[in-house]
């Protein structure tokens, strides 16, 4: 039987006898040791492959619990604003548990794969003239009057569910990592991880806490620049957010862990995506690659991570965003007929 987060971590989660069981097989994602970057930088780098979740991102960890609590409250409708992954996840769980699901997305600003997911799962999709921050404001304004449960990370059950990522890392390594790099958009996930690490530390399941680095993109770095960004801009659409809802929690996480918020350029992010794909065989989405871009940036600035254990959270699957990949990961595709000799010639010429 497939393990599930609902049962396996029940005693660490706000689940009681009235909470209906919810699962699409989320969690228990691989923690894969880097073969090439670890050697290059003389440290142990691990990738947490959150793109292996059922809807292809870490959002499913929070969504299973949020939907379970929605059902417990006997509510039948869920709503979210999204840069894409939350909408895909909400739509998946909404479909399976027969909830009316509405997703509000910034028009033209979400990756094609994520949009197709929401469509496939059958959500009601409202595409607005506005960015993510405006989408979330709208959701907050209309949810009550229409009796919708908000399933964005301002819903506390999202953060509760997502802390299972930290639990798994501790169990997979047998200890807490020294450092964790994680992309930051609306700032919920970094807060969840910190919560999870602290909970296992308090329960004496681990005996140290990691230092957290929260990575943002240059054009969408409200937590690095310490101000709201009105028109956030980055190629990493998942983290194109200028006014993170969980800013305060994320700042606390960084301060308590003695970490830092770091910003990286779009070029750094693209380079990191390529390196992870071509050196490690893992295709993650651009926002996820920001975590590795942050690590590489700090190493180039002289931070010493020698012999340390470092986890980079690869939050989503690269296949969600084929458009950007096509545009930026160009390789020369040579055309040939089906004639084996011509194919052979093409290979040798490549
Ligand atoms: N990585 C990916 C792939 C994401 O989709 C997101 C957020 C993040 C990182 C940042 O996580 O917001 O908890 O700091 N995506 C949200 C969405 C905003 O709507 O799908 P965060």
mmCIF file of C-alpha atoms and ligand atoms in Angstrom:
data_model
loop_
_atom_site.group_PDB
_atom_site.id
_atom_site.type_symbol
_atom_site.label_atom_id
_atom_site.label_comp_id
_atom_site.label_asym_id
_atom_site.label_seq_id
_atom_site.Cartn_x
_atom_site.Cartn_y
_atom_site.Cartn_z
ATOM 1 C CA UNK A 1 0.000 0.000 0.000
ATOM 2 C CA UNK A 2 1.177 3.518 -0.844
ATOM 3 C CA UNK A 3 2.035 5.433 2.348
ATOM 4 C CA UNK A 4 0.020 8.606 2.775
ATOM 5 C CA UNK A 5 0.731 11.824 4.653
ATOM 6 C CA UNK A 6 -2.706 11.775 6.298
ATOM 7 C CA UNK A 7 -2.037 8.597 8.277
ATOM 8 C CA UNK A 8 1.742 8.604 8.480
ATOM 9 C CA UNK A 9 2.125 12.059 10.058
ATOM 10 C CA UNK A 10 -1.302 12.240 11.685
ATOM 11 C CA UNK A 11 0.029 12.870 15.182
ATOM 12 C CA UNK A 12 1.916 15.954 14.019
ATOM 13 C CA UNK A 13 -1.023 17.375 12.056
ATOM 14 C CA UNK A 14 -4.344 18.963 13.069
ATOM 15 C CA UNK A 15 -6.293 15.829 12.154
ATOM 16 C CA UNK A 16 -9.040 14.496 14.435
ATOM 17 C CA UNK A 17 -11.653 11.743 14.254
ATOM 18 C CA UNK A 18 -13.987 14.028 12.278
ATOM 19 C CA UNK A 19 -11.440 14.831 9.588
ATOM 20 C CA UNK A 20 -12.250 12.917 6.386
ATOM 21 C CA UNK A 21 -9.378 11.014 4.787
ATOM 22 C CA UNK A 22 -7.944 12.813 1.774
ATOM 23 C CA UNK A 23 -5.098 11.673 -0.457
ATOM 24 C CA UNK A 24 -4.039 11.489 -4.082
ATOM 25 C CA UNK A 25 -0.712 9.948 -3.112
ATOM 26 C CA UNK A 26 1.050 13.214 -2.202
ATOM 27 C CA UNK A 27 4.345 13.407 -0.325
ATOM 28 C CA UNK A 28 7.164 10.880 0.170
ATOM 29 C CA UNK A 29 9.052 12.503 -2.681
ATOM 30 C CA UNK A 30 12.638 11.480 -3.501
ATOM 31 C CA UNK A 31 15.636 13.187 -1.894
ATOM 32 C CA UNK A 32 18.303 12.720 -4.526
ATOM 33 C CA UNK A 33 21.978 13.367 -3.918
ATOM 34 C CA UNK A 34 23.655 15.466 -6.562
ATOM 35 C CA UNK A 35 26.268 13.494 -8.477
ATOM 36 C CA UNK A 36 28.094 16.367 -10.094
ATOM 37 C CA UNK A 37 27.487 19.606 -8.190
ATOM 38 C CA UNK A 38 28.453 18.003 -4.867
ATOM 39 C CA UNK A 39 31.842 17.071 -6.282
ATOM 40 C CA UNK A 40 32.334 20.406 -7.939
ATOM 41 C CA UNK A 41 31.618 22.365 -4.761
ATOM 42 C CA UNK A 42 33.018 19.863 -2.248
ATOM 43 C CA UNK A 43 29.789 19.503 -0.269
ATOM 44 C CA UNK A 44 26.786 17.167 -0.168
ATOM 45 C CA UNK A 45 23.954 18.660 -2.173
ATOM 46 C CA UNK A 46 20.557 16.966 -2.120
ATOM 47 C CA UNK A 47 17.535 17.764 -4.258
ATOM 48 C CA UNK A 48 14.045 17.311 -2.838
ATOM 49 C CA UNK A 49 11.983 16.438 -5.886
ATOM 50 C CA UNK A 50 8.640 18.047 -5.151
ATOM 51 C CA UNK A 51 7.724 17.821 -8.815
ATOM 52 C CA UNK A 52 7.026 14.145 -8.067
ATOM 53 C CA UNK A 53 3.807 15.035 -6.247
ATOM 54 C CA UNK A 54 0.541 14.082 -7.993
ATOM 55 C CA UNK A 55 -0.084 17.499 -9.546
ATOM 56 C CA UNK A 56 3.624 18.089 -10.080
ATOM 57 C CA UNK A 57 4.414 20.522 -7.252
ATOM 58 C CA UNK A 58 4.767 20.839 -3.473
ATOM 59 C CA UNK A 59 1.312 22.410 -3.249
ATOM 60 C CA UNK A 60 -0.276 18.961 -2.894
ATOM 61 C CA UNK A 61 1.263 18.571 0.585
ATOM 62 C CA UNK A 62 -0.781 21.510 1.814
ATOM 63 C CA UNK A 63 -3.805 20.889 -0.351
ATOM 64 C CA UNK A 64 -4.586 17.396 0.982
ATOM 65 C CA UNK A 65 -4.977 18.760 4.501
ATOM 66 C CA UNK A 66 -6.730 21.983 3.484
ATOM 67 C CA UNK A 67 -9.296 20.019 1.512
ATOM 68 C CA UNK A 68 -9.729 17.525 4.370
ATOM 69 C CA UNK A 69 -10.442 20.414 6.763
ATOM 70 C CA UNK A 70 -12.801 22.010 4.210
ATOM 71 C CA UNK A 71 -14.748 18.740 4.046
ATOM 72 C CA UNK A 72 -14.698 18.498 7.837
ATOM 73 C CA UNK A 73 -16.400 21.927 7.944
ATOM 74 C CA UNK A 74 -18.957 20.563 5.434
ATOM 75 C CA UNK A 75 -18.056 23.273 2.949
ATOM 76 C CA UNK A 76 -18.487 22.426 -0.739
ATOM 77 C CA UNK A 77 -16.579 25.188 -2.518
ATOM 78 C CA UNK A 78 -12.936 26.183 -2.704
ATOM 79 C CA UNK A 79 -11.233 29.183 -4.290
ATOM 80 C CA UNK A 80 -7.661 30.366 -4.790
ATOM 81 C CA UNK A 81 -5.517 32.928 -6.545
ATOM 82 C CA UNK A 82 -2.508 31.449 -8.218
ATOM 83 C CA UNK A 83 0.612 31.790 -10.304
ATOM 84 C CA UNK A 84 -0.339 28.316 -11.553
ATOM 85 C CA UNK A 85 0.638 25.512 -9.220
ATOM 86 C CA UNK A 86 -1.860 26.221 -6.455
ATOM 87 C CA UNK A 87 -4.621 26.312 -9.058
ATOM 88 C CA UNK A 88 -3.510 22.968 -10.519
ATOM 89 C CA UNK A 89 -3.397 21.384 -7.079
ATOM 90 C CA UNK A 90 -6.700 22.863 -5.873
ATOM 91 C CA UNK A 91 -8.376 21.761 -9.103
ATOM 92 C CA UNK A 92 -7.066 18.194 -8.687
ATOM 93 C CA UNK A 93 -8.273 17.767 -5.104
ATOM 94 C CA UNK A 94 -11.478 19.656 -5.866
ATOM 95 C CA UNK A 95 -12.231 17.210 -8.670
ATOM 96 C CA UNK A 96 -11.536 14.127 -6.574
ATOM 97 C CA UNK A 97 -13.563 15.309 -3.584
ATOM 98 C CA UNK A 98 -16.417 16.807 -5.541
ATOM 99 C CA UNK A 99 -15.886 20.429 -4.573
ATOM 100 C CA UNK A 100 -16.777 23.394 -6.734
ATOM 101 C CA UNK A 101 -13.336 24.842 -7.505
ATOM 102 C CA UNK A 102 -12.681 28.375 -8.691
ATOM 103 C CA UNK A 103 -9.207 29.590 -9.594
ATOM 104 C CA UNK A 104 -8.329 33.230 -10.208
ATOM 105 C CA UNK A 105 -5.218 33.652 -12.323
ATOM 106 C CA UNK A 106 -3.303 36.612 -13.778
ATOM 107 C CA UNK A 107 -4.068 36.693 -17.505
ATOM 108 C CA UNK A 108 -1.212 35.539 -19.727
ATOM 109 C CA UNK A 109 1.106 35.156 -16.750
ATOM 110 C CA UNK A 110 0.932 31.487 -15.859
ATOM 111 C CA UNK A 111 2.779 28.600 -17.457
ATOM 112 C CA UNK A 112 0.805 26.689 -20.078
ATOM 113 C CA UNK A 113 1.139 23.285 -18.406
ATOM 114 C CA UNK A 114 -0.386 24.594 -15.174
ATOM 115 C CA UNK A 115 -3.299 26.181 -16.992
ATOM 116 C CA UNK A 116 -3.948 22.966 -18.912
ATOM 117 C CA UNK A 117 -3.968 21.063 -15.607
ATOM 118 C CA UNK A 118 -6.656 23.306 -14.102
ATOM 119 C CA UNK A 119 -8.684 22.878 -17.301
ATOM 120 C CA UNK A 120 -8.229 19.107 -17.328
ATOM 121 C CA UNK A 121 -9.337 18.761 -13.700
ATOM 122 C CA UNK A 122 -12.404 20.828 -14.552
ATOM 123 C CA UNK A 123 -11.983 23.938 -12.383
ATOM 124 C CA UNK A 124 -13.808 27.190 -13.074
ATOM 125 C CA UNK A 125 -11.009 29.435 -14.319
ATOM 126 C CA UNK A 126 -11.240 33.213 -14.096
ATOM 127 C CA UNK A 127 -8.383 34.982 -15.829
ATOM 128 C CA UNK A 128 -8.052 38.605 -14.657
ATOM 129 C CA UNK A 129 -6.345 41.731 -15.893
ATOM 130 C CA UNK A 130 -4.004 41.962 -12.967
ATOM 131 C CA UNK A 131 -1.090 40.258 -11.269
ATOM 132 C CA UNK A 132 -1.007 37.565 -8.561
ATOM 133 C CA UNK A 133 -1.180 40.071 -5.705
ATOM 134 C CA UNK A 134 -4.346 41.574 -7.189
ATOM 135 C CA UNK A 135 -5.797 38.099 -7.754
ATOM 136 C CA UNK A 136 -5.285 37.261 -4.077
ATOM 137 C CA UNK A 137 -6.862 40.544 -2.961
ATOM 138 C CA UNK A 138 -9.924 39.725 -5.073
ATOM 139 C CA UNK A 139 -10.152 36.224 -3.612
ATOM 140 C CA UNK A 140 -10.066 37.595 -0.065
ATOM 141 C CA UNK A 141 -12.785 40.057 -0.931
ATOM 142 C CA UNK A 142 -15.271 37.675 -2.556
ATOM 143 C CA UNK A 143 -14.757 34.360 -0.750
ATOM 144 C CA UNK A 144 -16.995 34.986 2.268
ATOM 145 C CA UNK A 145 -20.007 36.307 0.414
ATOM 146 C CA UNK A 146 -19.984 33.262 -1.896
ATOM 147 C CA UNK A 147 -19.202 30.817 0.926
ATOM 148 C CA UNK A 148 -15.901 29.652 -0.556
ATOM 149 C CA UNK A 149 -13.017 28.269 1.487
ATOM 150 C CA UNK A 150 -9.777 29.997 0.484
ATOM 151 C CA UNK A 151 -7.106 27.385 -0.225
ATOM 152 C CA UNK A 152 -4.166 29.736 -0.678
ATOM 153 C CA UNK A 153 -1.386 29.532 1.891
ATOM 154 C CA UNK A 154 -3.139 32.171 4.020
ATOM 155 C CA UNK A 155 -5.223 29.141 5.008
ATOM 156 C CA UNK A 156 -3.266 27.795 8.014
ATOM 157 C CA UNK A 157 -3.825 24.164 6.999
ATOM 158 C CA UNK A 158 -1.743 24.698 3.875
ATOM 159 C CA UNK A 159 1.298 25.519 5.992
ATOM 160 C CA UNK A 160 0.538 22.650 8.373
ATOM 161 C CA UNK A 161 0.473 20.154 5.497
ATOM 162 C CA UNK A 162 3.563 21.545 3.797
ATOM 163 C CA UNK A 163 5.711 21.153 6.907
ATOM 164 C CA UNK A 164 5.750 17.414 6.124
ATOM 165 C CA UNK A 165 8.465 18.239 3.589
ATOM 166 C CA UNK A 166 10.838 18.988 6.475
ATOM 167 C CA UNK A 167 9.754 15.824 8.321
ATOM 168 C CA UNK A 168 10.610 13.727 5.286
ATOM 169 C CA UNK A 169 14.024 15.321 4.789
ATOM 170 C CA UNK A 170 14.968 14.565 8.396
ATOM 171 C CA UNK A 171 13.807 10.970 7.981
ATOM 172 C CA UNK A 172 15.534 10.555 4.609
ATOM 173 C CA UNK A 173 18.882 11.955 5.771
ATOM 174 C CA UNK A 174 18.637 10.645 9.321
ATOM 175 C CA UNK A 175 19.370 14.190 10.528
ATOM 176 C CA UNK A 176 18.622 17.820 9.671
ATOM 177 C CA UNK A 177 20.633 19.339 6.830
ATOM 178 C CA UNK A 178 23.089 22.132 7.649
ATOM 179 C CA UNK A 179 21.550 24.427 5.042
ATOM 180 C CA UNK A 180 18.343 24.545 3.043
ATOM 181 C CA UNK A 181 17.772 26.638 -0.095
ATOM 182 C CA UNK A 182 14.170 27.267 -1.076
ATOM 183 C CA UNK A 183 12.454 29.605 -3.558
ATOM 184 C CA UNK A 184 10.177 32.225 -2.010
ATOM 185 C CA UNK A 185 7.088 33.710 -3.650
ATOM 186 C CA UNK A 186 4.076 34.208 -1.417
ATOM 187 C CA UNK A 187 6.393 33.054 1.402
ATOM 188 C CA UNK A 188 4.276 30.211 2.765
ATOM 189 C CA UNK A 189 6.529 27.268 1.972
ATOM 190 C CA UNK A 190 9.656 28.549 3.700
ATOM 191 C CA UNK A 191 7.526 29.201 6.792
ATOM 192 C CA UNK A 192 6.136 25.643 6.608
ATOM 193 C CA UNK A 193 9.586 24.079 6.423
ATOM 194 C CA UNK A 194 10.779 26.069 9.402
ATOM 195 C CA UNK A 195 7.698 24.996 11.338
ATOM 196 C CA UNK A 196 8.375 21.355 10.430
ATOM 197 C CA UNK A 197 12.045 21.450 11.408
ATOM 198 C CA UNK A 198 11.205 23.112 14.722
ATOM 199 C CA UNK A 199 8.470 20.596 15.480
ATOM 200 C CA UNK A 200 10.799 17.606 14.949
ATOM 201 C CA UNK A 201 13.529 19.386 16.934
ATOM 202 C CA UNK A 202 11.104 20.015 19.824
ATOM 203 C CA UNK A 203 9.990 16.357 19.629
ATOM 204 C CA UNK A 204 13.692 15.364 19.815
ATOM 205 C CA UNK A 205 13.542 13.583 16.438
ATOM 206 C CA UNK A 206 16.503 15.708 15.303
ATOM 207 C CA UNK A 207 19.099 17.541 17.339
ATOM 208 C CA UNK A 208 19.831 20.587 15.220
ATOM 209 C CA UNK A 209 18.067 23.049 12.955
ATOM 210 C CA UNK A 210 19.180 24.036 9.457
ATOM 211 C CA UNK A 211 20.088 27.527 8.292
ATOM 212 C CA UNK A 212 17.482 28.616 5.735
ATOM 213 C CA UNK A 213 18.147 30.629 2.601
ATOM 214 C CA UNK A 214 15.047 32.030 0.887
ATOM 215 C CA UNK A 215 15.623 32.782 -2.781
ATOM 216 C CA UNK A 216 13.758 35.417 -4.780
ATOM 217 C CA UNK A 217 14.185 36.716 -8.328
ATOM 218 C CA UNK A 218 15.797 40.140 -8.850
ATOM 219 C CA UNK A 219 12.628 41.700 -10.265
ATOM 220 C CA UNK A 220 10.338 40.163 -7.630
ATOM 221 C CA UNK A 221 12.297 40.384 -4.398
ATOM 222 C CA UNK A 222 10.127 42.186 -1.834
ATOM 223 C CA UNK A 223 11.744 40.328 1.063
ATOM 224 C CA UNK A 224 15.300 41.089 -0.025
ATOM 225 C CA UNK A 225 14.544 44.694 -0.918
ATOM 226 C CA UNK A 226 12.280 45.041 2.113
ATOM 227 C CA UNK A 227 9.462 46.733 0.235
ATOM 228 C CA UNK A 228 6.338 45.858 -1.693
ATOM 229 C CA UNK A 229 7.036 45.555 -5.426
ATOM 230 C CA UNK A 230 4.103 46.958 -7.414
ATOM 231 C CA UNK A 231 4.899 45.313 -10.740
ATOM 232 C CA UNK A 232 6.985 42.241 -9.983
ATOM 233 C CA UNK A 233 8.760 40.768 -12.965
ATOM 234 C CA UNK A 234 10.769 37.601 -13.547
ATOM 235 C CA UNK A 235 10.886 34.744 -15.985
ATOM 236 C CA UNK A 236 10.118 32.428 -13.043
ATOM 237 C CA UNK A 237 6.372 33.052 -13.169
ATOM 238 C CA UNK A 238 5.626 30.898 -10.106
ATOM 239 C CA UNK A 239 7.410 33.380 -7.834
ATOM 240 C CA UNK A 240 6.389 36.591 -9.620
ATOM 241 C CA UNK A 241 4.911 38.064 -6.448
ATOM 242 C CA UNK A 242 5.412 41.569 -5.056
ATOM 243 C CA UNK A 243 3.527 41.498 -1.761
ATOM 244 C CA UNK A 244 3.906 38.074 -0.094
ATOM 245 C CA UNK A 245 1.033 37.153 2.211
ATOM 246 C CA UNK A 246 3.288 35.289 4.661
ATOM 247 C CA UNK A 247 6.078 37.900 4.676
ATOM 248 C CA UNK A 248 6.201 38.167 8.478
ATOM 249 C CA UNK A 249 6.311 34.416 9.054
ATOM 250 C CA UNK A 250 9.055 34.071 6.446
ATOM 251 C CA UNK A 251 11.119 36.858 8.033
ATOM 252 C CA UNK A 252 10.802 35.131 11.413
ATOM 253 C CA UNK A 253 11.942 31.838 9.848
ATOM 254 C CA UNK A 254 15.001 33.479 8.307
ATOM 255 C CA UNK A 255 15.892 35.345 11.506
ATOM 256 C CA UNK A 256 15.402 32.377 13.830
ATOM 257 C CA UNK A 257 17.468 30.109 11.569
ATOM 258 C CA UNK A 258 20.222 32.772 11.148
ATOM 259 C CA UNK A 259 19.681 32.592 7.385
ATOM 260 C CA UNK A 260 19.188 35.182 4.666
ATOM 261 C CA UNK A 261 16.944 36.182 1.810
ATOM 262 C CA UNK A 262 18.945 36.214 -1.426
ATOM 263 C CA UNK A 263 18.003 37.448 -4.880
ATOM 264 C CA UNK A 264 19.202 35.992 -8.156
ATOM 265 C CA UNK A 265 18.893 37.229 -11.735
ATOM 266 C CA UNK A 266 16.769 35.584 -14.396
ATOM 267 C CA UNK A 267 19.999 34.561 -16.137
ATOM 268 C CA UNK A 268 21.201 32.871 -12.928
ATOM 269 C CA UNK A 269 17.874 31.003 -12.759
ATOM 270 C CA UNK A 270 18.036 29.875 -16.388
ATOM 271 C CA UNK A 271 21.642 28.738 -15.971
ATOM 272 C CA UNK A 272 20.708 26.778 -12.849
ATOM 273 C CA UNK A 273 17.780 25.096 -14.624
ATOM 274 C CA UNK A 274 20.134 23.985 -17.389
ATOM 275 C CA UNK A 275 22.821 22.782 -14.977
ATOM 276 C CA UNK A 276 20.344 20.719 -12.943
ATOM 277 C CA UNK A 277 18.931 19.186 -16.128
ATOM 278 C CA UNK A 278 22.229 18.550 -17.904
ATOM 279 C CA UNK A 279 24.412 17.559 -14.956
ATOM 280 C CA UNK A 280 21.894 15.813 -12.718
ATOM 281 C CA UNK A 281 19.144 14.573 -15.031
ATOM 282 C CA UNK A 282 16.443 16.523 -13.209
ATOM 283 C CA UNK A 283 14.160 18.927 -15.039
ATOM 284 C CA UNK A 284 12.618 21.327 -12.541
ATOM 285 C CA UNK A 285 10.688 24.484 -13.169
ATOM 286 C CA UNK A 286 12.403 27.877 -13.219
ATOM 287 C CA UNK A 287 11.183 28.957 -9.779
ATOM 288 C CA UNK A 288 12.601 25.740 -8.349
ATOM 289 C CA UNK A 289 15.948 26.300 -10.044
ATOM 290 C CA UNK A 290 16.186 29.592 -8.139
ATOM 291 C CA UNK A 291 17.133 27.585 -5.047
ATOM 292 C CA UNK A 292 20.215 26.179 -6.787
ATOM 293 C CA UNK A 293 20.967 29.574 -8.361
ATOM 294 C CA UNK A 294 21.023 30.987 -4.810
ATOM 295 C CA UNK A 295 23.458 28.328 -3.642
ATOM 296 C CA UNK A 296 25.771 28.911 -6.604
ATOM 297 C CA UNK A 297 25.628 32.668 -6.031
ATOM 298 C CA UNK A 298 26.664 32.343 -2.385
ATOM 299 C CA UNK A 299 29.506 29.973 -3.269
ATOM 300 C CA UNK A 300 30.733 32.460 -5.871
ATOM 301 C CA UNK A 301 30.614 35.179 -3.203
ATOM 302 C CA UNK A 302 32.958 33.098 -1.036
ATOM 303 C CA UNK A 303 30.553 31.433 1.428
ATOM 304 C CA UNK A 304 32.153 28.229 2.678
ATOM 305 C CA UNK A 305 29.891 25.185 2.436
ATOM 306 C CA UNK A 306 32.728 22.605 2.389
ATOM 307 C CA UNK A 307 31.609 19.173 3.565
ATOM 308 C CA UNK A 308 28.197 20.510 4.593
ATOM 309 C CA UNK A 309 24.853 18.843 3.914
ATOM 310 C CA UNK A 310 22.707 21.093 1.782
ATOM 311 C CA UNK A 311 19.149 20.522 0.588
ATOM 312 C CA UNK A 312 17.690 22.452 -2.345
ATOM 313 C CA UNK A 313 13.921 22.238 -2.611
ATOM 314 C CA UNK A 314 12.975 21.697 -6.265
ATOM 315 C CA UNK A 315 9.380 22.790 -5.841
ATOM 316 C CA UNK A 316 7.868 21.907 -9.215
ATOM 317 C CA UNK A 317 8.243 19.857 -12.383
ATOM 318 C CA UNK A 318 9.902 21.437 -15.422
ATOM 319 C CA UNK A 319 7.309 19.948 -17.772
ATOM 320 C CA UNK A 320 4.781 22.469 -16.490
ATOM 321 C CA UNK A 321 6.412 25.236 -18.461
ATOM 322 C CA UNK A 322 7.273 23.934 -21.932
ATOM 323 C CA UNK A 323 7.019 27.399 -23.486
ATOM 324 C CA UNK A 324 9.933 28.870 -21.560
ATOM 325 C CA UNK A 325 11.926 25.699 -21.901
ATOM 326 C CA UNK A 326 11.459 25.776 -25.667
ATOM 327 C CA UNK A 327 12.488 29.373 -25.835
ATOM 328 C CA UNK A 328 15.568 29.161 -23.689
ATOM 329 C CA UNK A 329 16.780 25.587 -23.752
ATOM 330 C CA UNK A 330 17.313 25.599 -27.494
ATOM 331 C CA UNK A 331 19.282 22.772 -28.931
ATOM 332 C CA UNK A 332 19.874 22.131 -32.601
ATOM 333 C CA UNK A 333 17.399 19.545 -33.724
ATOM 334 C CA UNK A 334 18.662 18.057 -36.961
ATOM 335 C CA UNK A 335 16.001 16.855 -39.361
ATOM 336 C CA UNK A 336 16.486 13.607 -41.244
ATOM 337 C CA UNK A 337 14.446 11.150 -43.306
ATOM 338 C CA UNK A 338 13.770 7.652 -41.956
ATOM 339 C CA UNK A 339 16.766 6.351 -43.916
ATOM 340 C CA UNK A 340 19.179 4.815 -41.353
ATOM 341 C CA UNK A 341 22.208 6.076 -43.283
ATOM 342 C CA UNK A 342 20.913 9.613 -43.203
ATOM 343 C CA UNK A 343 20.148 9.291 -39.457
ATOM 344 C CA UNK A 344 23.669 7.975 -38.867
ATOM 345 C CA UNK A 345 25.132 10.885 -40.762
ATOM 346 C CA UNK A 346 23.047 13.319 -38.724
ATOM 347 C CA UNK A 347 24.296 11.799 -35.438
ATOM 348 C CA UNK A 348 27.931 11.974 -36.501
ATOM 349 C CA UNK A 349 27.499 15.554 -37.715
ATOM 350 C CA UNK A 350 25.850 16.715 -34.457
HETATM 351 N N1 LIG B 1 8.053 27.228 -6.393
HETATM 352 C C1 LIG B 1 6.961 26.989 -7.134
HETATM 353 C C2 LIG B 1 7.069 26.006 -8.251
HETATM 354 C C3 LIG B 1 5.745 27.638 -6.840
HETATM 355 O O1 LIG B 1 4.667 27.380 -7.574
HETATM 356 C C4 LIG B 1 5.696 28.580 -5.784
HETATM 357 C C5 LIG B 1 4.471 29.283 -5.469
HETATM 358 C C6 LIG B 1 6.872 28.776 -5.041
HETATM 359 C C7 LIG B 1 8.023 28.088 -5.372
HETATM 360 C C8 LIG B 1 6.919 29.716 -3.890
HETATM 361 O O2 LIG B 1 6.266 29.210 -2.763
HETATM 362 O O3 LIG B 1 4.593 30.996 -2.468
HETATM 363 O O4 LIG B 1 5.025 29.328 -0.677
HETATM 364 O O5 LIG B 1 6.719 31.075 -1.224
HETATM 365 N N2 LIG B 1 3.416 29.244 -6.170
HETATM 366 C C9 LIG B 1 2.135 29.837 -5.787
HETATM 367 C C10 LIG B 1 1.045 29.442 -6.735
HETATM 368 C C11 LIG B 1 2.186 31.269 -5.444
HETATM 369 O O6 LIG B 1 0.051 30.167 -6.870
HETATM 370 O O7 LIG B 1 1.131 28.374 -7.340
HETATM 371 P P1 LIG B 1 5.603 30.197 -1.714
#
